[in-house]
Amino acid sequence: MRADDNQLAERYTTAAEQLGHDQAAVRLAGVYAMARLADDWTEQRQVCINVLCAYLRMPYEPDPGRRWRPPAVLGWPQAGRKRGPAGGWLRYLRPAIHKEGEREVRQTIIRVIRDHLRLVPKHPHSWQGLDFDFTRVTFDGGDFSRAVFSGGKVTFTDAKFTGGEVTFTDAEFSGGEVYFDDAEFSGGTVHFRGKFSGGMVHFIGAEFSGSSVLFGGAKFTSGEVHFGGAEFSGGTVHFDDAEFSGGMVHFIGAEFRGSSVLFGGAKFTSGEVDFGGAEFSGGEVSLHRRGVQRRNGPLHRRGVPRRDGPLRQRGVPRRNGPLRPRGVQR
């Protein structure tokens, strides 16, 4: 191994040790040290990024007042058991221990990743095109604004958006794939007012139970967004003033039990919104003809009953009484 490689390996070991330190200030130093190493060590850049993402995946308790979590699915890390009220054993996920300053450390990692994703691909320190694994990460805030996800694989599978504000404002999703499959949006606000061009963004099986998820003003040009099998039981999903020029949004098999999905002022130029097989038992899906601007071809809204024109109800199961939201009737 060359002297330079030995030095880089030593820097890696030092940064990793700092990330595991008890004091938040030392962990912050470890974040910056690992990021600088990624810039200097091109051959192992992905490994350094993996370490930063792995830190975010570690158990995190944003609310120090919480002591117990609901019973967990077997197989999760740190599973255990506790005596139940009837004397039996209840399985649970051991709560993460709140660490002083931990939120700042996590937010710093997000900012470091964002800043590198803002750099043009030709920049020697750009992280565009690499993989980012945010599986099961808890987000209580975070700024990914103006980040460019081009190529590579980015996964937020099983991530939990529990509060605060997470923003992808003016971010670009171009050519790569981004996964929010089975993610939980239970609080706070998530902004997706970005550009989707050619890539695919998956929200398959995601749960929307309390967050505001905003695609208002987003631009879809040949990209696809999939909400197949997603559950909308609370909160609001806005596509207000979004522009679809060849893009597609799929809600195939989604369940609407209380959320509002709004397309007011959206502009479609040969785009498609597909609700085939979706189930509506509450909430609101608004596709007002007056508010939706259409040019250069029809707007396909398969499976969505409409007040303002012929109803196309095939593939949309109905139950639990009449639904009276704006723009959707059954």
CSV table of C-alpha atoms in Angstrom, one decimal, residues 93-270:
chain,number,residue,atom,x,y,z
A,93,LEU,CA,-38.5,-2.2,19.8
A,94,ARG,CA,-36.2,-0.9,22.4
A,95,PRO,CA,-36.4,2.9,22.4
A,96,ALA,CA,-33.4,4.9,21.1
A,97,ILE,CA,-31.6,6.8,23.8
A,98,HIS,CA,-31.8,10.6,23.3
A,99,LYS,CA,-28.3,12.1,22.9
A,100,GLU,CA,-27.6,15.7,23.6
A,101,GLY,CA,-26.8,17.5,20.3
A,102,GLU,CA,-27.7,14.5,18.2
A,103,ARG,CA,-30.2,16.4,16.0
A,104,GLU,CA,-27.5,18.9,15.0
A,105,VAL,CA,-25.2,16.1,14.1
A,106,ARG,CA,-27.8,14.5,11.9
A,107,GLN,CA,-28.8,17.8,10.3
A,108,THR,CA,-25.2,18.5,9.5
A,109,ILE,CA,-24.9,15.2,7.7
A,110,ILE,CA,-27.9,16.1,5.6
A,111,ARG,CA,-26.5,19.5,4.8
A,112,VAL,CA,-23.1,18.0,3.8
A,113,ILE,CA,-24.8,15.5,1.4
A,114,ARG,CA,-27.0,18.3,0.0
A,115,ASP,CA,-24.0,20.6,-0.6
A,116,HIS,CA,-22.1,17.9,-2.5
A,117,LEU,CA,-25.2,17.1,-4.6
A,118,ARG,CA,-25.4,20.8,-5.6
A,119,LEU,CA,-22.0,20.6,-7.3
A,120,VAL,CA,-22.0,20.1,-11.0
A,121,PRO,CA,-20.9,16.6,-12.2
A,122,LYS,CA,-17.5,17.9,-13.5
A,123,HIS,CA,-16.6,19.3,-10.1
A,124,PRO,CA,-14.0,17.0,-8.4
A,125,HIS,CA,-16.0,16.9,-5.2
A,126,SER,CA,-19.5,16.3,-6.7
A,127,TRP,CA,-21.4,13.3,-5.3
A,128,GLN,CA,-24.0,13.2,-8.1
A,129,GLY,CA,-24.6,9.8,-9.5
A,130,LEU,CA,-23.6,7.9,-6.3
A,131,ASP,CA,-25.9,5.8,-4.1
A,132,PHE,CA,-27.5,7.1,-0.9
A,133,ASP,CA,-29.3,4.7,1.5
A,134,PHE,CA,-31.7,6.4,3.9
A,135,THR,CA,-33.6,3.2,4.7
A,136,ARG,CA,-35.5,3.5,8.0
A,137,VAL,CA,-34.1,6.9,8.8
A,138,THR,CA,-36.1,9.1,11.1
A,139,PHE,CA,-36.4,12.6,9.7
A,140,ASP,CA,-37.6,15.5,11.9
A,141,GLY,CA,-36.3,18.1,9.5
A,142,GLY,CA,-33.7,18.3,6.7
A,143,ASP,CA,-32.8,20.5,3.8
A,144,PHE,CA,-32.2,18.8,0.4
A,145,SER,CA,-33.1,21.9,-1.6
A,146,ARG,CA,-31.4,22.3,-5.0
A,147,ALA,CA,-29.8,18.9,-4.7
A,148,VAL,CA,-29.5,17.0,-7.9
A,149,PHE,CA,-30.3,13.2,-7.9
A,150,SER,CA,-29.0,12.1,-11.3
A,151,GLY,CA,-28.3,8.5,-11.7
A,152,GLY,CA,-27.4,6.2,-8.8
A,153,LYS,CA,-29.9,4.8,-6.4
A,154,VAL,CA,-31.4,6.8,-3.6
A,155,THR,CA,-33.7,5.0,-1.1
A,156,PHE,CA,-35.9,6.4,1.6
A,157,THR,CA,-37.6,3.0,2.0
A,158,ASP,CA,-39.3,2.7,5.4
A,159,ALA,CA,-38.1,6.2,6.4
A,160,LYS,CA,-40.2,8.1,8.9
A,161,PHE,CA,-41.1,11.7,8.5
A,162,THR,CA,-42.2,12.6,12.0
A,163,GLY,CA,-42.1,16.4,12.2
A,164,GLY,CA,-40.3,19.5,11.3
A,165,GLU,CA,-39.7,20.5,7.7
A,166,VAL,CA,-38.0,18.4,5.1
A,167,THR,CA,-37.5,20.2,1.8
A,168,PHE,CA,-36.6,19.0,-1.7
A,169,THR,CA,-37.5,22.5,-3.0
A,170,ASP,CA,-35.8,23.0,-6.5
A,171,ALA,CA,-34.2,19.6,-6.3
A,172,GLU,CA,-33.8,17.7,-9.5
A,173,PHE,CA,-34.6,14.1,-10.1
A,174,SER,CA,-33.2,13.2,-13.5
A,175,GLY,CA,-32.5,9.8,-14.8
A,176,GLY,CA,-32.1,8.0,-11.5
A,177,GLU,CA,-34.5,6.2,-9.2
A,178,VAL,CA,-35.6,7.4,-5.8
A,179,TYR,CA,-37.5,5.2,-3.5
A,180,PHE,CA,-39.9,6.2,-0.7
A,181,ASP,CA,-41.5,2.8,-0.6
A,182,ASP,CA,-43.3,2.1,2.7
A,183,ALA,CA,-42.2,5.4,4.1
A,184,GLU,CA,-44.4,7.0,6.8
A,185,PHE,CA,-45.4,10.6,6.7
A,186,SER,CA,-46.9,11.2,10.1
A,187,GLY,CA,-46.1,14.8,10.9
A,188,GLY,CA,-44.4,17.9,9.7
A,189,THR,CA,-44.1,19.2,6.1
A,190,VAL,CA,-42.3,17.7,3.2
A,191,HIS,CA,-41.7,19.9,0.1
A,192,PHE,CA,-41.2,18.3,-3.3
A,193,ARG,CA,-41.4,21.4,-5.5
A,194,GLY,CA,-38.6,20.2,-7.8
A,195,LYS,CA,-38.0,18.9,-11.3
A,196,PHE,CA,-38.7,15.4,-12.3
A,197,SER,CA,-37.2,14.6,-15.7
A,198,GLY,CA,-36.9,11.1,-16.9
A,199,GLY,CA,-36.4,9.5,-13.5
A,200,MET,CA,-38.8,7.5,-11.4
A,201,VAL,CA,-39.8,8.3,-7.8
A,202,HIS,CA,-41.6,5.6,-5.9
A,203,PHE,CA,-44.0,6.0,-3.0
A,204,ILE,CA,-45.3,2.5,-3.3
A,205,GLY,CA,-47.0,1.4,0.0
A,206,ALA,CA,-46.2,4.7,1.7
A,207,GLU,CA,-48.4,5.9,4.5
A,208,PHE,CA,-49.7,9.4,4.7
A,209,SER,CA,-51.3,9.9,8.1
A,210,GLY,CA,-50.6,13.5,9.2
A,211,SER,CA,-47.9,15.2,7.1
A,212,SER,CA,-48.4,17.9,4.5
A,213,VAL,CA,-46.6,16.6,1.3
A,214,LEU,CA,-46.3,19.4,-1.2
A,215,PHE,CA,-45.6,18.9,-4.9
A,216,GLY,CA,-47.0,22.4,-5.6
A,217,GLY,CA,-45.1,24.0,-8.5
A,218,ALA,CA,-43.2,20.8,-9.3
A,219,LYS,CA,-42.4,20.1,-13.0
A,220,PHE,CA,-42.8,16.6,-14.4
A,221,THR,CA,-41.2,16.1,-17.9
A,222,SER,CA,-41.3,12.5,-18.9
A,223,GLY,CA,-40.7,11.3,-15.3
A,224,GLU,CA,-43.0,9.1,-13.3
A,225,VAL,CA,-44.2,9.2,-9.7
A,226,HIS,CA,-45.8,6.0,-8.3
A,227,PHE,CA,-48.1,6.0,-5.3
A,228,GLY,CA,-49.3,2.4,-6.0
A,229,GLY,CA,-50.8,0.8,-2.9
A,230,ALA,CA,-50.1,4.0,-0.8
A,231,GLU,CA,-52.5,4.7,2.1
A,232,PHE,CA,-53.9,8.2,2.6
A,233,SER,CA,-55.5,8.3,6.0
A,234,GLY,CA,-54.7,11.9,7.0
A,235,GLY,CA,-52.8,15.0,6.0
A,236,THR,CA,-52.7,16.6,2.6
A,237,VAL,CA,-50.9,15.9,-0.7
A,238,HIS,CA,-50.7,19.0,-2.9
A,239,PHE,CA,-50.0,19.1,-6.7
A,240,ASP,CA,-51.3,22.7,-6.9
A,241,ASP,CA,-49.8,24.5,-9.9
A,242,ALA,CA,-47.6,21.5,-10.8
A,243,GLU,CA,-46.7,21.2,-14.5
A,244,PHE,CA,-47.0,17.8,-16.3
A,245,SER,CA,-45.5,17.7,-19.8
A,246,GLY,CA,-45.4,14.0,-20.6
A,247,GLY,CA,-45.0,13.0,-16.9
A,248,MET,CA,-47.1,10.4,-15.2
A,249,VAL,CA,-48.5,10.1,-11.7
A,250,HIS,CA,-49.9,6.7,-10.7
A,251,PHE,CA,-52.2,6.1,-7.7
A,252,ILE,CA,-53.0,2.5,-8.8
A,253,GLY,CA,-54.4,0.5,-5.9
A,254,ALA,CA,-54.0,3.4,-3.4
A,255,GLU,CA,-56.5,3.8,-0.5
A,256,PHE,CA,-58.0,7.1,0.4
A,257,ARG,CA,-59.5,7.2,3.9
A,258,GLY,CA,-59.1,10.7,5.1
A,259,SER,CA,-56.3,12.6,3.2
A,260,SER,CA,-56.8,15.4,0.7
A,261,VAL,CA,-55.0,15.1,-2.7
A,262,LEU,CA,-55.4,18.4,-4.6
A,263,PHE,CA,-54.5,19.3,-8.2
A,264,GLY,CA,-55.8,22.9,-8.2
A,265,GLY,CA,-54.2,25.0,-10.9
A,266,ALA,CA,-52.1,22.1,-12.3
A,267,LYS,CA,-51.1,22.2,-16.0
A,268,PHE,CA,-51.1,19.1,-18.1
A,269,THR,CA,-49.6,18.8,-21.6
A,270,SER,CA,-50.2,15.2,-22.5
